[in-house]
PDB file of C-alpha atoms in Angstrom:
ATOM      1  CA  UNK F  13      96.333  32.041 -84.263  1.00 49.00           C
ATOM      2  CA  UNK F  14      95.267  30.999 -87.640  1.00 54.00           C
ATOM      3  CA  UNK F  15      91.788  29.274 -86.536  1.00 64.00           C
ATOM      4  CA  UNK F  16      90.417  32.550 -85.423  1.00 69.00           C
ATOM      5  CA  UNK F  17      91.981  34.416 -88.355  1.00 71.00           C
ATOM      6  CA  UNK F  18      90.218  32.004 -90.786  1.00 75.00           C
ATOM      7  CA  UNK F  19      86.716  32.578 -88.708  1.00 75.00           C
ATOM      8  CA  UNK F  20      86.865  36.094 -89.084  1.00 77.00           C
ATOM      9  CA  UNK F  21      87.951  35.862 -92.530  1.00 77.00           C
ATOM     10  CA  UNK F  22      84.725  33.885 -92.990  1.00 78.00           C
ATOM     11  CA  UNK F  23      82.562  36.219 -91.202  1.00 80.00           C
ATOM     12  CA  UNK F  24      83.945  38.896 -93.369  1.00 81.00           C
ATOM     13  CA  UNK F  25      83.210  37.251 -96.272  1.00 83.00           C
ATOM     14  CA  UNK F  26      79.766  36.289 -95.363  1.00 85.00           C
ATOM     15  CA  UNK F  27      78.937  40.221 -94.386  1.00 84.00           C
ATOM     16  CA  UNK F  28      80.300  40.983 -97.978  1.00 85.00           C
ATOM     17  CA  UNK F  29      78.060  38.604 -99.502  1.00 85.00           C
ATOM     18  CA  UNK F  30      75.255  39.857 -97.477  1.00 86.00           C
ATOM     19  CA  UNK F  31      75.905  43.309 -98.477  1.00 87.00           C
ATOM     20  CA  UNK F  32      75.842  42.284-102.267  1.00 86.00           C
ATOM     21  CA  UNK F  33      72.704  40.716-101.588  1.00 88.00           C
ATOM     22  CA  UNK F  34      70.774  43.596 -99.982  1.00 88.00           C
ATOM     23  CA  UNK F  35      72.393  46.091-102.816  1.00 87.00           C
ATOM     24  CA  UNK F  36      71.096  43.857-105.412  1.00 87.00           C
ATOM     25  CA  UNK F  37      67.524  43.522-103.761  1.00 89.00           C
ATOM     26  CA  UNK F  38      67.474  47.081-103.429  1.00 89.00           C
ATOM     27  CA  UNK F  39      68.411  47.769-107.143  1.00 87.00           C
ATOM     28  CA  UNK F  40      65.721  45.234-108.212  1.00 88.00           C
ATOM     29  CA  UNK F  41      63.148  47.122-106.251  1.00 89.00           C
ATOM     30  CA  UNK F  42      64.281  50.469-107.256  1.00 87.00           C
ATOM     31  CA  UNK F  43      63.754  49.167-111.003  1.00 87.00           C
ATOM     32  CA  UNK F  44      60.337  47.623-110.278  1.00 87.00           C
ATOM     33  CA  UNK F  45      59.256  50.952-108.840  1.00 82.00           C
ATOM     34  CA  UNK F  46      60.341  52.664-111.804  1.00 82.00           C
ATOM     35  CA  UNK F  47      58.620  50.455-113.984  1.00 85.00           C
ATOM     36  CA  UNK F  48      55.474  50.750-112.359  1.00 82.00           C
ATOM     37  CA  UNK F  49      55.890  54.682-112.408  1.00 78.00           C
ATOM     38  CA  UNK F  50      56.263  54.486-116.032  1.00 81.00           C
ATOM     39  CA  UNK F  51      53.179  52.248-116.460  1.00 83.00           C
ATOM     40  CA  UNK F  52      51.170  54.404-114.212  1.00 77.00           C
ATOM     41  CA  UNK F  53      52.289  57.288-116.199  1.00 77.00           C
ATOM     42  CA  UNK F  54      51.396  55.659-119.608  1.00 81.00           C
ATOM     43  CA  UNK F  55      47.988  54.945-118.284  1.00 81.00           C
ATOM     44  CA  UNK F  56      47.300  58.324-117.086  1.00 74.00           C
ATOM     45  CA  UNK F  57      48.547  59.708-120.291  1.00 77.00           C
ATOM     46  CA  UNK F  58      46.106  57.422-122.159  1.00 83.00           C
ATOM     47  CA  UNK F  59      43.375  58.008-120.488  1.00 83.00           C
ATOM     48  CA  UNK F  60      44.163  61.905-120.527  1.00 79.00           C
ATOM     49  CA  UNK F  61      43.842  61.449-124.524  1.00 83.00           C
ATOM     50  CA  UNK F  62      41.065  59.314-124.732  1.00 87.00           C
ATOM     51  CA  UNK F  63      39.228  61.808-122.908  1.00 85.00           C
ATOM     52  CA  UNK F  64      40.358  64.559-124.980  1.00 82.00           C
ATOM     53  CA  UNK F  65      39.254  62.399-128.039  1.00 87.00           C
ATOM     54  CA  UNK F  66      35.273  62.222-126.144  1.00 88.00           C
ATOM     55  CA  UNK F  67      35.527  66.234-125.304  1.00 83.00           C
ATOM     56  CA  UNK F  68      36.380  66.507-129.195  1.00 85.00           C
ATOM     57  CA  UNK F  69      33.518  64.573-130.287  1.00 87.00           C
ATOM     58  CA  UNK F  70      30.972  66.094-128.429  1.00 86.00           C
ATOM     59  CA  UNK F  71      32.344  69.621-129.228  1.00 82.00           C
ATOM     60  CA  UNK F  72      31.631  68.661-132.832  1.00 85.00           C
ATOM     61  CA  UNK F  73      28.176  67.448-132.178  1.00 83.00           C
ATOM     62  CA  UNK F  74      27.136  70.414-130.128  1.00 81.00           C
ATOM     63  CA  UNK F  75      28.529  73.032-132.947  1.00 80.00           C
ATOM     64  CA  UNK F  76      26.421  70.520-135.497  1.00 82.00           C
ATOM     65  CA  UNK F  77      23.335  70.215-133.860  1.00 81.00           C
ATOM     66  CA  UNK F  78      20.191  72.163-135.155  1.00 82.00           C
ATOM     67  CA  UNK F  79      18.696  72.761-131.962  1.00 85.00           C
ATOM     68  CA  UNK F  80      19.988  75.067-128.996  1.00 84.00           C
ATOM     69  CA  UNK F  81      18.803  72.870-126.671  1.00 85.00           C
ATOM     70  CA  UNK F  82      20.740  69.791-127.905  1.00 87.00           C
ATOM     71  CA  UNK F  83      23.794  71.837-128.567  1.00 85.00           C
ATOM     72  CA  UNK F  84      23.657  72.861-124.822  1.00 84.00           C
ATOM     73  CA  UNK F  85      23.273  69.547-123.415  1.00 87.00           C
ATOM     74  CA  UNK F  86      26.243  68.344-125.436  1.00 87.00           C
ATOM     75  CA  UNK F  87      28.458  71.103-124.204  1.00 85.00           C
ATOM     76  CA  UNK F  88      27.192  70.450-120.464  1.00 87.00           C
ATOM     77  CA  UNK F  89      28.276  66.766-120.839  1.00 90.00           C
ATOM     78  CA  UNK F  90      31.600  68.011-122.333  1.00 88.00           C
ATOM     79  CA  UNK F  91      32.547  70.198-119.444  1.00 89.00           C
ATOM     80  CA  UNK F  92      32.364  67.334-117.255  1.00 91.00           C
ATOM     81  CA  UNK F  93      34.554  65.360-119.247  1.00 90.00           C
ATOM     82  CA  UNK F  94      36.770  67.914-119.490  1.00 89.00           C
ATOM     83  CA  UNK F  95      36.979  68.135-115.926  1.00 90.00           C
ATOM     84  CA  UNK F  96      38.037  64.897-115.232  1.00 88.00           C
ATOM     85  CA  UNK F  97      40.612  65.088-118.165  1.00 87.00           C
ATOM     86  CA  UNK F  98      42.023  68.268-116.227  1.00 88.00           C
ATOM     87  CA  UNK F  99      42.498  66.160-113.478  1.00 87.00           C
ATOM     88  CA  UNK F 100      44.378  63.337-115.312  1.00 81.00           C
ATOM     89  CA  UNK F 101      46.604  65.698-116.884  1.00 79.00           C
ATOM     90  CA  UNK F 102      47.414  67.620-113.698  1.00 78.00           C
ATOM     91  CA  UNK F 103      47.899  64.646-111.746  1.00 74.00           C
ATOM     92  CA  UNK F 104      50.163  62.867-114.468  1.00 67.00           C
ATOM     93  CA  UNK F 105      52.341  65.881-114.127  1.00 62.00           C
ATOM     94  CA  UNK F 106      52.689  65.303-110.394  1.00 63.00           C
ATOM     95  CA  UNK F 107      53.641  61.741-110.785  1.00 58.00           C
ATOM     96  CA  UNK F 108      57.237  62.121-110.109  1.00 58.00           C
ATOM     97  CA  UNK F 109      57.100  64.296-107.045  1.00 58.00           C
ATOM     98  CA  UNK F 110      54.596  61.782-105.665  1.00 59.00           C
ATOM     99  CA  UNK F 111      52.413  64.693-104.167  1.00 65.00           C
ATOM    100  CA  UNK F 112      49.114  64.025-105.909  1.00 74.00           C
ATOM    101  CA  UNK F 113      47.760  66.951-107.838  1.00 82.00           C
ATOM    102  CA  UNK F 114      48.231  70.444-107.395  1.00 89.00           C
ATOM    103  CA  UNK F 115      44.822  72.195-106.728  1.00 92.00           C
ATOM    104  CA  UNK F 116      45.875  75.611-107.671  1.00 92.00           C
ATOM    105  CA  UNK F 117      47.019  74.741-111.142  1.00 91.00           C
ATOM    106  CA  UNK F 118      44.176  72.291-111.726  1.00 92.00           C
ATOM    107  CA  UNK F 119      41.210  74.927-110.745  1.00 94.00           C
ATOM    108  CA  UNK F 120      43.032  77.625-112.823  1.00 93.00           C
ATOM    109  CA  UNK F 121      42.954  75.390-115.680  1.00 92.00           C
ATOM    110  CA  UNK F 122      39.296  74.327-114.922  1.00 93.00           C
ATOM    111  CA  UNK F 123      37.861  77.691-114.651  1.00 91.00           C
ATOM    112  CA  UNK F 124      39.528  78.485-117.847  1.00 90.00           C
ATOM    113  CA  UNK F 125      37.681  75.764-119.566  1.00 87.00           C
ATOM    114  CA  UNK F 126      34.680  76.857-117.767  1.00 88.00           C
ATOM    115  CA  UNK F 127      34.764  80.335-118.947  1.00 84.00           C
ATOM    116  CA  UNK F 128      35.655  79.110-122.636  1.00 80.00           C
ATOM    117  CA  UNK F 129      32.836  76.654-122.678  1.00 78.00           C
ATOM    118  CA  UNK F 130      30.258  78.982-121.201  1.00 76.00           C
ATOM    119  CA  UNK F 131      26.982  79.387-123.183  1.00 72.00           C
ATOM    120  CA  UNK F 132      26.354  82.987-124.546  1.00 68.00           C
ATOM    121  CA  UNK F 133      23.950  84.430-121.966  1.00 65.00           C
ATOM    122  CA  UNK F 134      26.413  83.998-119.188  1.00 60.00           C
ATOM    123  CA  UNK F 135      29.509  84.681-120.743  1.00 56.00           C
ATOM    124  CA  UNK F 136      30.074  87.828-118.548  1.00 70.00           C
ATOM    125  CA  UNK F 137      30.189  85.621-115.560  1.00 80.00           C
ATOM    126  CA  UNK F 138      33.229  86.345-113.779  1.00 85.00           C
ATOM    127  CA  UNK F 139      35.393  83.545-111.770  1.00 88.00           C
ATOM    128  CA  UNK F 140      37.345  84.605-108.825  1.00 92.00           C
ATOM    129  CA  UNK F 141      39.980  81.920-107.312  1.00 94.00           C
ATOM    130  CA  UNK F 142      41.970  82.101-104.307  1.00 95.00           C
ATOM    131  CA  UNK F 143      43.486  78.986-103.768  1.00 94.00           C
ATOM    132  CA  UNK F 144      46.737  78.022-101.669  1.00 92.00           C
ATOM    133  CA  UNK F 145      49.296  76.007-102.858  1.00 90.00           C
ATOM    134  CA  UNK F 146      48.013  72.621-101.698  1.00 92.00           C
ATOM    135  CA  UNK F 147      48.064  68.840-103.261  1.00 91.00           C
ATOM    136  CA  UNK F 148      45.228  66.432-103.118  1.00 91.00           C
ATOM    137  CA  UNK F 149      45.203  62.842-104.174  1.00 89.00           C
ATOM    138  CA  UNK F 150      43.014  61.690-107.567  1.00 86.00           C
ATOM    139  CA  UNK F 151      40.138  60.732-105.847  1.00 89.00           C
ATOM    140  CA  UNK F 152      39.712  64.123-103.921  1.00 92.00           C
ATOM    141  CA  UNK F 153      40.857  65.939-106.804  1.00 92.00           C
ATOM    142  CA  UNK F 154      38.142  64.316-109.163  1.00 92.00           C
ATOM    143  CA  UNK F 155      35.314  65.127-106.555  1.00 93.00           C
ATOM    144  CA  UNK F 156      36.378  68.730-106.301  1.00 95.00           C
ATOM    145  CA  UNK F 157      36.827  69.443-109.916  1.00 94.00           C
ATOM    146  CA  UNK F 158      33.181  67.498-110.369  1.00 94.00           C
ATOM    147  CA  UNK F 159      32.092  69.766-107.585  1.00 94.00           C
ATOM    148  CA  UNK F 160      33.335  73.012-109.044  1.00 94.00           C
ATOM    149  CA  UNK F 161      32.099  72.056-112.688  1.00 93.00           C
ATOM    150  CA  UNK F 162      28.557  71.208-111.330  1.00 93.00           C
ATOM    151  CA  UNK F 163      28.205  74.584-109.028  1.00 91.00           C
ATOM    152  CA  UNK F 164      29.303  76.835-111.806  1.00 91.00           C
ATOM    153  CA  UNK F 165      27.201  75.338-114.068  1.00 89.00           C
ATOM    154  CA  UNK F 166      24.219  76.184-111.766  1.00 89.00           C
ATOM    155  CA  UNK F 167      25.599  79.490-111.793  1.00 87.00           C
ATOM    156  CA  UNK F 168      25.544  79.442-115.350  1.00 86.00           C
ATOM    157  CA  UNK F 169      21.825  78.554-115.705  1.00 83.00           C
ATOM    158  CA  UNK F 170      20.757  80.795-112.888  1.00 83.00           C
ATOM    159  CA  UNK F 171      22.398  83.838-114.316  1.00 80.00           C
ATOM    160  CA  UNK F 172      25.229  84.165-111.887  1.00 83.00           C
ATOM    161  CA  UNK F 173      27.289  87.183-111.793  1.00 83.00           C
ATOM    162  CA  UNK F 174      30.343  85.944-110.201  1.00 86.00           C
ATOM    163  CA  UNK F 175      31.596  82.519-108.854  1.00 91.00           C
ATOM    164  CA  UNK F 176      34.347  82.834-106.081  1.00 94.00           C
ATOM    165  CA  UNK F 177      36.543  79.738-105.522  1.00 95.00           C
ATOM    166  CA  UNK F 178      38.153  79.657-102.107  1.00 96.00           C
ATOM    167  CA  UNK F 179      40.895  76.816-101.223  1.00 96.00           C
ATOM    168  CA  UNK F 180      42.298  77.733 -97.903  1.00 94.00           C
ATOM    169  CA  UNK F 181      44.219  75.387 -95.016  1.00 94.00           C
ATOM    170  CA  UNK F 182      42.396  74.758 -92.004  1.00 92.00           C
ATOM    171  CA  UNK F 183      44.968  72.360 -90.158  1.00 91.00           C
ATOM    172  CA  UNK F 184      47.695  70.055 -91.221  1.00 90.00           C
ATOM    173  CA  UNK F 185      46.017  67.674 -94.038  1.00 91.00           C
ATOM    174  CA  UNK F 186      42.652  69.460 -93.903  1.00 94.00           C
ATOM    175  CA  UNK F 187      41.577  72.500 -96.243  1.00 95.00           C
ATOM    176  CA  UNK F 188      38.146  74.237 -96.875  1.00 96.00           C
ATOM    177  CA  UNK F 189      37.008  74.743-100.029  1.00 96.00           C
ATOM    178  CA  UNK F 190      34.204  77.137-100.386  1.00 96.00           C
ATOM    179  CA  UNK F 191      32.045  78.448-103.631  1.00 95.00           C
ATOM    180  CA  UNK F 192      30.187  81.582-103.512  1.00 93.00           C
ATOM    181  CA  UNK F 193      27.521  82.570-105.768  1.00 90.00           C
ATOM    182  CA  UNK F 194      24.918  85.391-105.510  1.00 84.00           C
ATOM    183  CA  UNK F 195      22.221  83.037-107.084  1.00 83.00           C
ATOM    184  CA  UNK F 196      23.043  80.962-104.197  1.00 82.00           C
ATOM    185  CA  UNK F 197      21.809  83.223-101.513  1.00 80.00           C
ATOM    186  CA  UNK F 198      18.090  83.589-100.002  1.00 72.00           C
ATOM    187  CA  UNK F 199      15.657  85.430-101.836  1.00 64.00           C
ATOM    188  CA  UNK F 200      16.969  84.542-105.358  1.00 65.00           C
ATOM    189  CA  UNK F 201      14.578  83.163-107.932  1.00 66.00           C
ATOM    190  CA  UNK F 202      15.555  79.515-108.886  1.00 72.00           C
ATOM    191  CA  UNK F 203      13.818  76.692-110.501  1.00 76.00           C
ATOM    192  CA  UNK F 204      12.824  74.003-108.130  1.00 82.00           C
ATOM    193  CA  UNK F 205      13.473  71.296-109.928  1.00 83.00           C
ATOM    194  CA  UNK F 206      16.641  72.578-111.041  1.00 84.00           C
ATOM    195  CA  UNK F 207      17.851  73.109-107.394  1.00 85.00           C
ATOM    196  CA  UNK F 208      16.563  69.887-106.153  1.00 87.00           C
ATOM    197  CA  UNK F 209      19.105  68.225-108.926  1.00 88.00           C
ATOM    198  CA  UNK F 210      21.790  70.420-108.047  1.00 89.00           C
ATOM    199  CA  UNK F 211      21.355  69.758-104.260  1.00 89.00           C
ATOM    200  CA  UNK F 212      21.348  65.859-105.067  1.00 91.00           C
ATOM    201  CA  UNK F 213      24.607  65.855-106.893  1.00 92.00           C
ATOM    202  CA  UNK F 214      26.849  68.512-104.948  1.00 92.00           C
ATOM    203  CA  UNK F 215      25.851  66.589-101.530  1.00 92.00           C
ATOM    204  CA  UNK F 216      26.639  63.418-103.226  1.00 93.00           C
ATOM    205  CA  UNK F 217      29.894  64.579-104.220  1.00 92.00           C
ATOM    206  CA  UNK F 218      30.375  65.622-100.496  1.00 93.00           C
ATOM    207  CA  UNK F 219      29.881  62.369 -99.282  1.00 92.00           C
ATOM    208  CA  UNK F 220      32.798  61.030-101.754  1.00 91.00           C
ATOM    209  CA  UNK F 221      34.925  63.301-100.066  1.00 92.00           C
ATOM    210  CA  UNK F 222      33.692  61.986 -96.925  1.00 91.00           C
ATOM    211  CA  UNK F 223      32.709  65.427 -95.444  1.00 92.00           C
ATOM    212  CA  UNK F 224      29.552  67.349 -94.570  1.00 90.00           C
ATOM    213  CA  UNK F 225      28.593  70.209 -96.908  1.00 91.00           C
ATOM    214  CA  UNK F 226      27.945  73.375 -95.179  1.00 93.00           C
ATOM    215  CA  UNK F 227      25.575  76.008 -96.877  1.00 90.00           C
ATOM    216  CA  UNK F 228      25.359  79.678 -95.613  1.00 91.00           C
ATOM    217  CA  UNK F 229      22.209  80.785 -97.386  1.00 87.00           C
ATOM    218  CA  UNK F 230      22.841  84.582 -96.664  1.00 87.00           C
ATOM    219  CA  UNK F 231      26.107  84.682 -98.404  1.00 87.00           C
ATOM    220  CA  UNK F 232      25.043  82.074-101.060  1.00 89.00           C
ATOM    221  CA  UNK F 233      28.053  80.109-100.189  1.00 92.00           C
ATOM    222  CA  UNK F 234      28.778  76.223-100.360  1.00 94.00           C
ATOM    223  CA  UNK F 235      31.912  74.803 -98.449  1.00 95.00           C
ATOM    224  CA  UNK F 236      33.242  71.202 -97.705  1.00 95.00           C
ATOM    225  CA  UNK F 237      36.473  69.944 -95.985  1.00 95.00           C
ATOM    226  CA  UNK F 238      39.093  67.921 -97.982  1.00 95.00           C
ATOM    227  CA  UNK F 239      41.882  66.288 -97.264  1.00 94.00           C
ATOM    228  CA  UNK F 240      45.248  67.776 -99.015  1.00 92.00           C
ATOM    229  CA  UNK F 241      49.065  67.907 -98.491  1.00 84.00           C
ATOM    230  CA  UNK F 242      50.968  71.291 -98.235  1.00 70.00           C
ATOM    231  CA  UNK F 243      53.032  71.777-101.198  1.00 55.00           C
ATOM    232  CA  UNK F 244      55.471  74.513-102.254  1.00 49.00           C
ATOM    233  CA  UNK F 245      54.316  77.690-104.250  1.00 41.00           C
TER     234      UNK F 245
END
């Protein structure tokens, strides 16, 4: 009886050692993931701060410019830098839950920035948001932010009275971003060169989203499918 008991005891000791080894490896992996998360958060934080510095410098140059055209050009660049900073700020805030950026928060902040930096002529342009509680990866969020910025600025240049931005879930993992402006409808007078450049830019952004840009000329609406994850309100 002593020999089987000794073998069982050795087997139990081996199991104990394996359990301790597995627990040690799990703790090491958790620590490594935590270090990586802290590093990623720090990178996002530094990028966000650097973008804010760039935006502030552009704002200073814009205010100090003697030419309205040059000031408008600086402001246009600043809006795009602000869009990228908004994405980093929101993505940084959501890193802990690993859900990606919250589109509702991102687009609300982006719309506020666009209204604040709008030139004097379209200052009365209204922006209407109807965005469901969805999240997106950083790559998707960047393209969405740039798409909204480009189309809103086009509306500013064309005298749009309102910009309507809607994001609604179509199917699990897929939503549709729709942007509607009266100046995009058929029959409205637009600068051909400006329209051509605008079409080229937003088509390229749609390709980055791996989607096709749909255009409804009667309503003046562009829409594109984006990859999302559902989140809590």
